[in-house]
Amino acid sequence: MASSQTIRVNLAERSYDILIGSGTLDVFPQFMADRNSSTHVVIITDSNVDDLYADALGDSLTEQGYEVQMMVVDAGEESKSADAAIDLWETMLAEGADRGSVVAAVGGGVVGDLAGFVAATFARGLAFVQVPTTLLAQVDSSVGGKVGINLSEAKNMVGAFWQPMGVLVDVNVLGTLPAKEFAAGMAEVVKYGVIMDLDFFEYLEQNVDGINARDPEVMQKVVERCCQLKAEVVEADEREESGRRAILNYGHTFAHAFEAATEYGQLLHGEAVSMGMVCESRLAERIGLIDAAATERQVKLLEALSLPITPPELDPEEVYRLMWHDKKVADGKINFVLPTKIGETTLTSDVKSRDVLAVLEG
Amino acid sequence: MASSQTIRVNLAERSYDILIGSGTLDVFPQFMADRNSSTHVVIITDSNVDDLYADALGDSLTEQGYEVQMMVVDAGEESKSADAAIDLWETMLAEGADRGSVVAAVGGGVVGDLAGFVAATFARGLAFVQVPTTLLAQVDSSVGGKVGINLSEAKNMVGAFWQPMGVLVDVNVLGTLPAKEFAAGMAEVVKYGVIMDLDFFEYLEQNVDGINARDPEVMQKVVERCCQLKAEVVEADEREESGRRAILNYGHTFAHAFEAATEYGQLLHGEAVSMGMVCESRLAERIGLIDAAATERQVKLLEALSLPITPPELDPEEVYRLMWHDKKVADGKINFVLPTKIGETTLTSDVKSRDVLAVLEG
């Protein structure tokens, strides 16, 4: 490995390390051996990542004497479904997985969430490891233990909190990411700056060129900072009970509704989050929480990172209806995470439907 | 209520009470209000229990101002499926359940396990309450947090540990149980005696008539003792990690294979457990762990309680193959819980296939 850093996520007996670096995939067998004595590993990946990375990772385990079961789902959000979970459960059972097996999720957010849900529920819970291969998964979904699948009208509506026993991040894999996927991951990166770290937001503004060139040194810093911030939040509120973890949902109430309204095909999650952040910052403006300049600063950075900021044409009433089918709804209220300035947010359910609709109408 | 007793299950922040008595269903709204401030309750029940009890329980909540969503699955083990879970998830979402909702499982083991799994996974986990209406559920499945669904070749292969926030047991409901169902529940009752309490086993031997007459006083004692024993075991080993909780699986390795071989239709779970205990006690005899008299004592009690002790005609090789598709398999070994005398067991994976096959061949 050229360089690497370890970030610890402290969650009592569920604590684990995130190893971040260039070339860390080379240490995968050792990373597994250090964490679990099981010799049966179920690798879950998708049809894009299989040939690129997962197959070779499987071989590296086999060489070390592991019994490896490879399971490949179709690339894309459609695989984050109950049907895909059932297929995986049945295949694992048929091919001899048992409660001593370990699941390794090798892929993006869809693979990590699906594989994590399958790990959380097979035989009432298997140990699992995340090997995120998209920027989005590296900075967000692979850390923190949220796993799950979508229902037809609501993302992530079914799932669990199930912490991995380790996360292995290799920033070199970002080189093979399609441009749209890379940009989509940057939406979540920008989010961390807006919700909790003005300095980091400024670092991003100052390093747009290095980011867009996927400079490994810049990207390692970016991923490290995001994982540190996420670890802090998860440590403070593992199960999203105190409200602290909810700040990670900035942009997501609108984003999930945009994704649902376009049936999870048209928009990448990060693209929807980019649009969602702009909408929610404008909503914050309408109710007097933030000034317009702060929204424009987000718009400028998101655009410099090639992210879309305007949602596709959708019926505002339909989008608003879909917001009610979100996990963030509790006791009949939609809970919004709204920015008060760059680096700070507030939680509020005191938002009028006419303000939400006005933002959607643009 | 004529009389009632509370048994505490001590599991740190997941601790809860089991309220056991005659007529306790009358206090259901208060039992709910004491445990959660939510006003949206999802009652999951089956087509047998709906008219008998669940509908009235729903009405009693509605009268107290709760919003109640009734969901009725077909009675029978077939409902403990991924398809049934998907239906429930989708319907809950469509009818406005959110992360603040509470699930109440009103029914037998199938309803409790399915509803518990749905509660554990909807919006990454809802609070839930168990109202067990079969003897099997009252003495076993409603306590301890094991929830789950079956795959086509393996029972309970998918699930979670998800503790209820309370269990409400009314022994009066045993009066409406079909004879076969009542007897099936007694199989698990006998199991507690065999695995950990000789005195209780003797109490059962001495009270066969009262039990068969479903005398409420006798049955309240029976259910209380079983819940106490189960609570002790669950407190010592909540997630089945130390081996202590595994003792509850006595009879179940054979039983699950019998149920799978008959495709979960022919045998009630308790009937399979009755046969399974006799088989496993005979397996223990073959490898010199217990004397034949102890097996015969179990046979005599099970027969006095109208339980079957001889499995249906099945291919022993097929039954043995199915044992490998069980959660109790770990690292390529079947872990058996075998009795050493009435009131004591041992765990062993050191069992030869020819001994298992010899027991199956009778």
XYZ file of C-alpha atoms in Angstrom:
724
model
C 0.000 0.000 0.000
C 1.236 3.481 -0.862
C -0.317 5.003 2.256
C -3.225 4.326 4.521
C -5.038 5.586 7.583
C -7.284 3.824 10.053
C -10.372 5.481 11.475
C -12.001 3.782 14.446
C -15.776 3.763 14.838
C -16.371 3.404 18.591
C -19.601 1.537 19.272
C -18.820 -0.606 22.340
C -18.748 -4.270 21.321
C -19.776 -3.262 17.801
C -16.688 -1.059 17.238
C -14.715 -1.417 14.025
C -12.003 0.090 11.844
C -12.205 1.823 8.495
C -8.918 1.311 6.650
C -8.502 3.979 3.958
C -5.649 4.181 1.462
C -4.284 3.604 -2.022
C -3.869 -0.071 -2.898
C -5.559 -1.388 0.243
C -7.382 -4.090 -1.742
C -4.079 -5.976 -1.708
C -4.452 -6.603 2.024
C -8.021 -7.958 1.817
C -7.210 -11.537 2.945
C -5.239 -10.248 5.924
C -8.004 -7.741 6.720
C -10.485 -10.631 6.838
C -8.203 -12.937 8.828
C -7.585 -10.221 11.431
C -11.301 -9.901 12.119
C -12.868 -13.360 12.021
C -11.764 -16.965 12.161
C -14.414 -18.173 9.729
C -13.141 -19.828 6.560
C -16.415 -19.527 4.611
C -16.873 -16.154 2.946
C -19.870 -15.102 0.875
C -18.855 -12.294 -1.500
C -21.817 -10.281 -2.755
C -21.081 -7.966 -5.667
C -22.736 -6.666 -8.827
C -22.296 -7.287 -12.538
C -20.089 -4.193 -12.954
C -17.772 -4.760 -10.024
C -17.418 -8.529 -10.387
C -14.868 -8.460 -13.218
C -13.222 -5.237 -12.069
C -12.473 -6.167 -8.458
C -14.653 -8.787 -6.753
C -13.479 -11.780 -8.739
C -9.835 -11.027 -7.961
C -10.654 -10.455 -4.275
C -12.374 -13.839 -4.218
C -9.314 -15.473 -5.782
C -7.050 -13.854 -3.231
C -9.138 -15.427 -0.461
C -9.241 -18.834 -2.160
C -5.445 -18.788 -2.367
C -5.347 -18.341 1.389
C -7.501 -21.423 1.887
C -10.911 -19.795 2.252
C -14.040 -21.368 0.836
C -15.554 -18.542 -1.218
C -19.153 -18.285 -2.449
C -19.473 -15.564 -5.134
C -22.920 -14.030 -5.643
C -23.412 -11.454 -8.382
C -26.525 -9.259 -8.584
C -27.454 -7.047 -11.526
C -25.885 -3.609 -11.271
C -28.420 -0.910 -10.404
C -30.895 0.210 -7.784
C -33.440 -2.404 -8.912
C -31.327 -5.013 -7.131
C -31.975 -3.358 -3.779
C -35.265 -5.230 -3.572
C -36.962 -7.869 -1.480
C -36.832 -10.213 -4.470
C -33.059 -9.888 -4.698
C -32.759 -10.523 -0.960
C -34.849 -13.676 -1.262
C -32.647 -14.923 -4.122
C -29.527 -14.337 -2.050
C -30.954 -16.024 1.060
C -32.023 -19.091 -0.920
C -28.732 -19.356 -2.820
C -26.625 -18.946 0.319
C -28.602 -21.710 2.002
C -28.347 -24.010 -1.001
C -24.600 -23.489 -1.276
C -23.842 -24.176 2.360
C -23.621 -20.812 4.111
C -24.243 -21.169 7.835
C -24.201 -18.971 10.922
C -20.415 -19.126 10.937
C -20.103 -17.637 7.451
C -18.935 -14.070 6.812
C -20.467 -11.805 4.148
C -18.229 -9.402 2.195
C -20.030 -6.638 0.288
C -17.865 -5.576 -2.674
C -19.503 -2.748 -4.584
C -21.401 0.492 -4.279
C -24.234 1.526 -2.019
C -26.757 -0.850 -3.534
C -24.514 -3.859 -2.976
C -23.528 -2.726 0.524
C -27.102 -2.060 1.633
C -28.464 -5.267 0.109
C -25.590 -7.488 1.257
C -25.709 -5.894 4.701
C -29.445 -6.584 4.968
C -28.911 -10.179 3.890
C -26.067 -10.493 6.426
C -28.224 -8.951 9.171
C -31.065 -11.399 8.576
C -29.549 -14.697 7.381
C -29.482 -17.091 10.339
C -30.430 -14.008 12.451
C -27.209 -12.220 11.631
C -23.813 -12.941 10.059
C -20.597 -10.995 10.454
C -19.884 -8.807 7.458
C -17.255 -6.604 5.885
C -17.745 -3.661 3.548
C -15.431 -3.101 0.577
C -16.991 -0.001 -0.993
C -16.018 0.588 -4.629
C -17.907 3.806 -5.353
C -17.222 7.211 -3.869
C -20.758 7.333 -2.484
C -20.277 4.066 -0.643
C -16.807 5.021 0.591
C -17.891 8.292 2.158
C -21.348 7.341 3.298
C -23.217 4.093 2.970
C -20.491 1.634 3.969
C -20.011 3.274 7.372
C -22.581 3.342 10.144
C -24.486 0.104 9.868
C -27.583 1.218 8.002
C -28.543 -1.637 5.729
C -31.735 -2.259 3.834
C -33.808 -2.627 0.742
C -36.400 -0.495 -1.038
C -40.123 -0.970 -1.279
C -41.723 0.062 -4.545
C -42.801 3.440 -3.171
C -40.130 4.149 -0.581
C -36.377 3.815 -0.459
C -34.699 2.000 2.439
C -38.047 1.392 4.065
C -37.060 -2.119 5.155
C -33.781 -2.766 6.891
C -31.766 -2.883 10.059
C -28.906 -1.317 11.934
C -26.177 -3.892 11.468
C -22.587 -2.770 11.903
C -19.833 -4.269 9.750
C -16.772 -5.758 11.480
C -14.587 -3.659 9.210
C -14.590 -1.362 6.173
C -11.794 -1.537 3.603
C -11.517 1.547 1.363
C -9.157 1.725 -1.616
C -9.284 5.148 -3.294
C -7.523 3.718 -6.350
C -10.807 2.105 -7.416
C -12.285 5.575 -7.957
C -10.278 5.654 -11.193
C -12.678 3.219 -12.871
C -15.865 5.011 -11.785
C -18.020 6.511 -14.560
C -18.008 10.326 -14.419
C -21.658 10.556 -13.369
C -21.088 8.101 -10.501
C -18.048 9.963 -9.302
C -19.943 13.259 -9.344
C -22.881 11.659 -7.544
C -20.565 10.588 -4.730
C -19.339 14.155 -4.419
C -22.878 15.268 -3.562
C -22.631 13.408 -0.243
C -19.142 14.821 0.265
C -20.470 18.367 -0.134
C -23.256 17.462 2.280
C -20.762 16.807 5.101
C -19.343 20.277 4.605
C -22.752 21.944 4.677
C -24.067 20.118 7.713
C -21.049 20.140 10.003
C -17.732 21.461 8.711
C -17.217 24.881 7.118
C -13.430 24.280 6.860
C -14.002 21.122 4.885
C -16.501 22.908 2.638
C -13.810 25.506 1.923
C -11.241 22.759 1.261
C -13.605 21.365 -1.354
C -14.100 24.804 -2.944
C -10.324 25.212 -3.123
C -9.655 21.753 -4.546
C -12.291 21.404 -7.245
C -9.656 20.722 -9.908
C -7.865 18.040 -7.900
C -11.186 16.436 -7.095
C -12.383 16.465 -10.679
C -9.029 14.927 -11.722
C -9.559 12.299 -8.978
C -6.105 13.027 -7.611
C -5.462 10.125 -5.208
C -3.895 12.315 -2.561
C -6.807 14.769 -2.583
C -9.353 11.966 -2.697
C -7.769 10.144 0.223
C -8.070 13.347 2.281
C -11.667 13.816 1.157
C -12.688 10.248 2.016
C -10.864 10.333 5.351
C -12.571 13.534 6.460
C -16.000 12.263 5.436
C -15.463 8.982 7.301
C -14.269 10.851 10.393
C -17.353 13.063 10.348
C -19.661 10.125 9.751
C -18.009 8.118 12.534
C -18.531 11.033 14.950
C -22.209 11.221 14.105
C -22.764 7.468 14.271
C -20.938 7.217 17.598
C -23.200 9.920 19.026
C -26.433 8.376 17.757
C -26.024 4.859 16.409
C -29.719 4.130 15.890
C -30.925 7.592 14.872
C -32.706 8.187 18.142
C -31.322 11.445 19.530
C -31.672 13.452 16.347
C -27.905 13.832 15.848
C -27.701 11.169 13.148
C -30.661 12.739 11.382
C -28.424 15.586 10.203
C -27.014 13.166 7.643
C -30.416 13.289 5.981
C -29.872 16.824 4.717
C -31.149 16.906 1.138
C -32.588 13.436 1.468
C -36.253 14.148 2.126
C -36.572 15.782 -1.263
C -34.047 13.390 -2.819
C -35.925 10.246 -1.813
C -39.155 11.673 -3.192
C -37.417 12.583 -6.490
C -36.032 9.069 -6.717
C -39.401 7.499 -5.966
C -41.193 9.767 -8.457
C -38.766 8.715 -11.187
C -39.031 5.074 -10.112
C -35.402 4.721 -9.063
C -34.133 4.477 -12.609
C -33.474 7.927 -13.953
C -31.483 9.570 -11.177
C -28.422 8.436 -9.313
C -28.873 8.795 -5.559
C -26.167 11.467 -5.358
C -27.746 13.426 -8.183
C -31.041 13.409 -6.309
C -29.233 14.473 -3.130
C -27.621 17.376 -4.999
C -31.028 18.592 -6.148
C -32.474 17.850 -2.716
C -29.866 19.944 -0.899
C -30.572 22.922 -3.118
C -34.317 22.508 -2.562
C -33.945 22.148 1.202
C -31.601 25.126 1.403
C -34.209 27.146 -0.494
C -36.879 25.838 1.871
C -34.686 27.050 4.754
C -34.484 30.446 3.037
C -38.288 30.640 2.708
C -38.773 30.119 6.418
C -35.999 32.521 7.323
C -33.348 30.056 8.542
C -30.558 30.833 6.079
C -29.602 33.567 3.647
C -29.683 33.194 -0.123
C -25.906 33.557 -0.429
C -25.371 30.292 1.447
C -27.627 28.469 -0.984
C -25.825 30.011 -3.936
C -22.477 28.931 -2.521
C -23.721 25.335 -2.461
C -25.114 25.681 -5.989
C -21.773 26.968 -7.241
C -19.760 24.124 -5.690
C -22.218 21.450 -6.840
C -22.151 22.830 -10.387
C -18.344 22.945 -10.377
C -18.468 19.236 -9.517
C -20.750 18.574 -12.521
C -23.784 17.888 -10.374
C -27.366 18.657 -11.434
C -29.183 21.106 -9.198
C -32.608 21.298 -10.848
C -34.984 18.337 -10.484
C -36.604 16.774 -13.533
C -40.121 18.003 -14.295
C -42.387 16.317 -11.786
C -45.833 16.989 -10.379
C -45.160 18.892 -7.113
C -48.235 17.397 -5.431
C -47.021 13.880 -6.285
C -43.528 14.574 -4.969
C -45.005 16.003 -1.782
C -47.213 12.935 -1.359
C -44.160 10.686 -1.741
C -42.340 12.578 1.026
C -44.873 11.127 3.439
C -43.659 7.628 2.555
C -40.276 8.199 4.083
C -38.702 6.791 7.219
C -38.111 10.358 8.393
C -41.847 10.673 8.912
C -42.719 9.997 12.567
C -46.015 10.426 14.357
C -47.507 12.010 11.269
C -44.895 14.729 10.765
C -42.130 15.139 8.183
C -38.872 15.930 9.916
C -36.636 18.222 7.864
C -32.916 18.807 8.337
C -32.360 22.400 7.272
C -29.125 24.418 7.128
C -28.800 27.612 9.140
C -25.405 28.452 7.614
C -22.612 26.507 5.907
C -21.467 24.047 8.580
C -24.632 24.037 10.718
C -28.139 22.619 10.527
C -31.306 22.428 12.552
C -34.081 19.831 12.732
C -37.642 20.954 12.278
C -41.018 19.440 11.568
C -42.611 22.888 11.583
C -42.753 23.341 7.822
C -45.894 24.343 5.926
C -46.952 22.308 2.925
C -47.270 25.502 0.860
C -43.578 26.268 1.405
C -42.561 22.773 0.298
C -44.807 23.066 -2.754
C -43.457 26.540 -3.571
C -39.888 25.172 -3.571
C -40.963 22.293 -5.806
C -42.673 24.694 -8.186
C -39.316 26.530 -8.464
C -58.254 -9.962 36.082
C -58.701 -12.977 38.342
C -55.004 -13.182 39.086
C -51.768 -12.327 37.384
C -48.016 -12.438 37.784
C -45.288 -10.386 36.158
C -41.996 -11.930 35.066
C -39.204 -9.526 34.193
C -36.796 -10.324 31.364
C -33.617 -8.419 32.228
C -31.763 -7.364 29.084
C -30.355 -3.926 29.926
C -32.172 -1.298 27.844
C -34.103 -4.065 26.098
C -35.682 -5.369 29.335
C -39.397 -6.065 29.420
C -42.219 -7.648 31.397
C -44.297 -10.724 30.707
C -47.711 -10.297 32.321
C -49.365 -13.705 32.835
C -52.861 -14.278 34.166
C -56.523 -15.079 33.585
C -58.402 -12.286 31.837
C -55.340 -10.151 31.135
C -56.598 -9.291 27.640
C -58.916 -6.818 29.386
C -55.948 -4.626 30.268
C -54.464 -4.524 26.742
C -54.980 -0.763 26.139
C -53.393 0.072 29.493
C -50.557 -2.393 28.827
C -49.840 -0.552 25.563
C -50.148 2.920 27.064
C -47.743 2.014 29.875
C -45.034 1.096 27.371
C -45.146 3.536 24.477
C -46.620 6.924 23.707
C -47.373 6.107 20.083
C -51.000 6.353 19.032
C -50.634 4.310 15.811
C -50.814 0.577 16.376
C -50.480 -2.078 13.680
C -52.164 -5.289 14.840
C -50.971 -8.354 12.956
C -53.054 -11.479 13.460
C -54.278 -14.499 11.511
C -57.597 -15.599 10.075
C -58.340 -17.815 13.095
C -57.490 -15.360 15.829
C -58.958 -12.258 14.187
C -62.595 -12.966 15.088
C -61.758 -14.706 18.358
C -59.583 -12.023 19.960
C -57.713 -9.601 17.700
C -60.717 -7.702 16.416
C -61.937 -7.018 19.962
C -58.443 -5.977 21.051
C -58.329 -3.544 18.133
C -61.698 -2.118 19.149
C -60.527 -1.672 22.715
C -57.600 0.410 21.432
C -59.792 2.441 19.075
C -62.060 3.307 22.005
C -59.039 4.734 23.789
C -58.233 6.994 20.842
C -55.623 4.892 19.075
C -55.427 4.715 15.309
C -55.445 0.980 14.614
C -54.341 -0.757 11.409
C -55.542 -4.402 11.350
C -53.607 -6.837 9.161
C -54.805 -10.433 8.904
C -52.661 -13.193 7.398
C -53.858 -16.698 6.524
C -53.632 -19.055 9.482
C -50.827 -21.589 9.115
C -47.075 -21.954 8.738
C -47.240 -20.944 5.043
C -47.709 -17.357 6.205
C -44.278 -17.357 7.805
C -42.765 -16.531 4.435
C -40.866 -13.778 2.701
C -43.912 -13.170 0.491
C -46.104 -12.574 3.532
C -43.507 -10.193 4.966
C -43.413 -8.227 1.708
C -47.220 -7.947 1.712
C -47.167 -6.639 5.272
C -44.361 -4.133 4.607
C -46.128 -2.770 1.527
C -49.525 -2.568 3.229
C -48.141 -0.880 6.325
C -46.444 1.712 4.150
C -49.555 2.301 2.061
C -51.726 2.722 5.157
C -49.471 5.212 6.875
C -47.331 3.268 9.336
C -44.144 5.157 10.174
C -41.170 4.763 12.471
C -43.308 5.894 15.380
C -45.843 3.096 14.944
C -46.059 0.086 17.262
C -46.713 -3.474 16.080
C -48.849 -5.827 18.176
C -48.617 -9.513 17.292
C -51.863 -11.239 18.300
C -51.718 -14.954 17.580
C -49.562 -18.035 17.747
C -45.929 -18.594 16.905
C -46.336 -17.968 13.200
C -47.943 -14.577 13.771
C -45.439 -13.634 16.480
C -42.397 -14.611 14.435
C -43.678 -12.990 11.234
C -44.966 -9.825 12.916
C -41.774 -9.575 14.942
C -39.664 -9.853 11.801
C -41.750 -7.191 10.098
C -41.422 -4.983 13.195
C -37.660 -5.566 13.331
C -37.183 -4.528 9.713
C -39.835 -1.907 8.865
C -38.172 1.513 8.987
C -35.179 -0.344 10.525
C -37.158 -1.389 13.561
C -40.475 -0.634 15.279
C -41.449 -1.234 18.876
C -43.642 -4.289 19.253
C -45.756 -6.196 21.729
C -46.539 -9.884 21.793
C -50.015 -11.144 22.678
C -49.569 -14.907 22.290
C -52.815 -16.858 21.876
C -51.488 -20.406 21.621
C -49.805 -22.388 24.357
C -46.702 -22.784 22.189
C -46.383 -19.041 21.760
C -47.103 -18.342 25.434
C -44.403 -20.650 26.752
C -41.826 -20.226 24.056
C -41.883 -18.146 20.914
C -43.275 -14.879 22.303
C -40.434 -14.540 24.816
C -36.793 -13.973 23.944
C -36.797 -11.882 20.800
C -36.250 -14.509 18.147
C -38.264 -13.419 15.139
C -38.124 -14.633 11.579
C -39.494 -16.333 8.539
C -38.891 -19.653 6.784
C -37.119 -20.342 3.525
C -38.526 -23.174 1.454
C -35.931 -25.648 2.726
C -35.195 -24.325 6.201
C -37.281 -23.007 9.049
C -36.440 -19.673 10.674
C -33.424 -19.267 8.405
C -34.072 -15.533 7.979
C -34.718 -13.304 10.944
C -33.381 -11.192 13.744
C -33.089 -10.873 17.484
C -35.668 -8.208 18.239
C -37.026 -7.994 21.755
C -40.662 -7.014 22.350
C -41.391 -4.157 24.731
C -43.849 -6.416 26.543
C -45.633 -9.768 26.398
C -49.250 -10.091 27.499
C -50.359 -13.666 28.269
C -53.967 -14.588 29.019
C -54.310 -18.288 29.852
C -58.085 -18.049 29.354
C -57.521 -18.061 25.580
C -56.212 -21.627 25.827
C -59.860 -22.688 26.163
C -60.475 -22.064 22.466
C -57.367 -23.905 21.224
C -57.958 -27.038 19.120
C -56.828 -30.190 20.996
C -53.917 -30.855 18.644
C -52.629 -27.294 19.073
C -52.879 -27.489 22.832
C -50.994 -30.782 22.876
C -48.350 -29.357 20.526
C -47.722 -26.523 22.960
C -47.224 -29.050 25.748
C -44.275 -30.516 23.827
C -42.282 -27.336 24.463
C -43.470 -27.369 28.083
C -42.109 -30.893 28.548
C -38.881 -29.738 26.877
C -38.234 -27.199 29.675
C -38.504 -29.978 32.226
C -36.109 -32.237 30.362
C -33.461 -29.625 29.681
C -33.343 -27.769 32.976
C -35.864 -28.608 35.692
C -36.500 -32.097 37.068
C -38.962 -30.712 39.659
C -41.038 -29.130 36.934
C -40.937 -32.371 34.900
C -42.316 -34.167 37.966
C -45.000 -31.495 38.431
C -46.106 -32.171 34.869
C -46.169 -35.945 35.462
C -48.300 -35.380 38.562
C -50.718 -32.951 36.883
C -51.457 -34.626 33.567
C -55.192 -34.608 34.264
C -55.311 -30.919 35.190
C -53.267 -30.064 32.148
C -55.420 -32.095 29.787
C -58.510 -30.415 31.299
C -56.750 -27.047 30.740
C -57.433 -26.121 34.348
C -56.655 -22.375 34.448
C -54.867 -22.567 37.775
C -52.613 -25.403 36.621
C -52.009 -23.769 33.263
C -51.092 -20.448 34.808
C -48.459 -22.257 36.901
C -47.210 -24.123 33.841
C -46.896 -20.999 31.708
C -45.269 -19.014 34.525
C -42.607 -21.641 35.132
C -41.824 -21.952 31.425
C -41.533 -18.173 31.046
C -39.267 -17.981 34.102
C -37.002 -20.675 32.704
C -36.954 -19.106 29.267
C -36.219 -15.665 30.735
C -33.260 -17.132 32.671
C -31.819 -18.656 29.532
C -32.367 -15.563 27.395
C -30.845 -13.302 30.038
C -27.735 -15.500 30.097
C -27.328 -15.645 26.336
C -29.562 -13.230 24.447
C -28.095 -13.829 20.992
C -27.301 -17.545 21.278
C -23.579 -16.965 21.463
C -22.397 -18.694 24.630
C -24.163 -21.966 24.012
C -26.565 -21.522 26.960
C -29.506 -20.513 24.794
C -28.839 -23.420 22.487
C -30.259 -25.794 25.108
C -33.706 -24.570 24.066
C -33.092 -26.356 20.780
C -33.453 -29.794 22.377
C -35.516 -31.881 19.971
C -35.371 -29.184 17.340
C -32.603 -30.442 15.047
C -34.667 -33.494 14.217
C -37.938 -31.546 14.457
C -36.941 -28.917 11.898
C -35.839 -31.630 9.480
C -39.156 -33.473 9.949
C -41.044 -30.264 9.294
C -38.982 -29.465 6.193
C -39.338 -33.020 4.863
C -43.119 -32.779 5.190
C -43.073 -29.289 3.692
C -44.369 -27.527 6.793
C -47.933 -28.683 6.248
C -48.463 -32.031 7.858
C -46.966 -31.572 11.311
C -47.501 -28.925 13.936
C -44.197 -27.592 15.250
C -44.849 -29.027 18.717
C -45.682 -32.425 17.265
C -42.370 -32.397 15.418
C -40.610 -31.337 18.634
C -42.208 -34.215 20.518
C -40.887 -36.692 17.942
C -37.570 -34.843 17.827
C -37.038 -35.044 21.587
C -37.608 -38.785 21.565
C -35.184 -39.173 18.630
C -32.536 -36.995 20.262
C -32.888 -38.769 23.594
C -32.400 -42.078 21.741
C -29.384 -40.576 19.964
C -28.035 -39.668 23.406
C -28.598 -43.277 24.492
C -26.673 -44.601 21.462
C -23.625 -42.539 22.313
C -23.822 -43.397 26.000
C -25.014 -40.056 27.394
C -28.314 -41.130 28.991
C -30.027 -44.310 30.050
C -33.037 -45.790 28.282
C -35.271 -45.238 31.311
C -34.970 -41.456 30.933
C -36.112 -41.674 27.340
C -39.037 -43.881 28.299
C -40.087 -41.427 31.003
C -40.289 -38.708 28.341
C -42.190 -41.011 26.004
C -44.696 -41.806 28.739
C -45.351 -38.150 29.589
C -45.597 -37.095 25.942
C -48.057 -39.902 25.223
C -50.145 -38.995 28.279
C -50.377 -35.492 26.785
C -51.656 -36.949 23.475
C -48.444 -36.165 21.615
C -47.080 -38.267 18.753
C -43.645 -39.764 19.374
C -42.985 -41.592 16.106
C -42.134 -39.547 12.989
C -44.054 -40.089 9.748
C -42.370 -42.403 7.244
C -39.569 -40.409 5.672
C -36.341 -41.234 3.862
C -33.654 -41.105 6.604
C -30.996 -39.873 4.148
C -33.275 -37.007 3.100
C -34.029 -36.060 6.700
C -30.312 -36.144 7.504
C -29.544 -33.949 4.492
C -32.149 -31.424 5.670
C -30.499 -31.229 9.102
C -27.577 -29.538 7.393
C -29.874 -26.701 6.333
C -30.393 -25.575 9.881
C -29.179 -22.503 11.717
C -27.642 -24.796 14.320
C -25.070 -25.795 11.725
C -21.895 -23.733 12.179
C -18.534 -24.141 10.525
C -19.687 -27.321 8.854
C -20.853 -29.154 11.981
C -24.320 -29.979 13.318
C -24.559 -28.961 16.954
C -26.830 -31.264 18.952
C -28.369 -30.565 22.350
C -28.576 -33.936 24.052
C -29.964 -34.849 27.494
C -27.724 -36.503 30.067
C -30.599 -37.022 32.517
C -34.015 -35.457 33.122
C -33.186 -31.823 33.925
C -29.735 -31.661 32.290
C -28.309 -31.488 28.797
C -24.992 -31.208 27.023
C -24.000 -29.679 23.678
C -22.071 -31.780 21.218
C -21.148 -31.724 17.565
C -19.314 -35.025 17.950
C -22.097 -37.206 16.546
C -21.558 -39.769 13.797
C -23.887 -39.768 10.816
C -24.490 -43.506 11.238
C -25.919 -42.917 14.717
C -28.265 -40.228 13.418
C -29.350 -42.499 10.568
C -29.819 -45.450 12.935
C -32.183 -43.349 15.098
C -34.096 -42.264 12.003
C -34.391 -45.857 10.844
C -35.992 -46.652 14.228
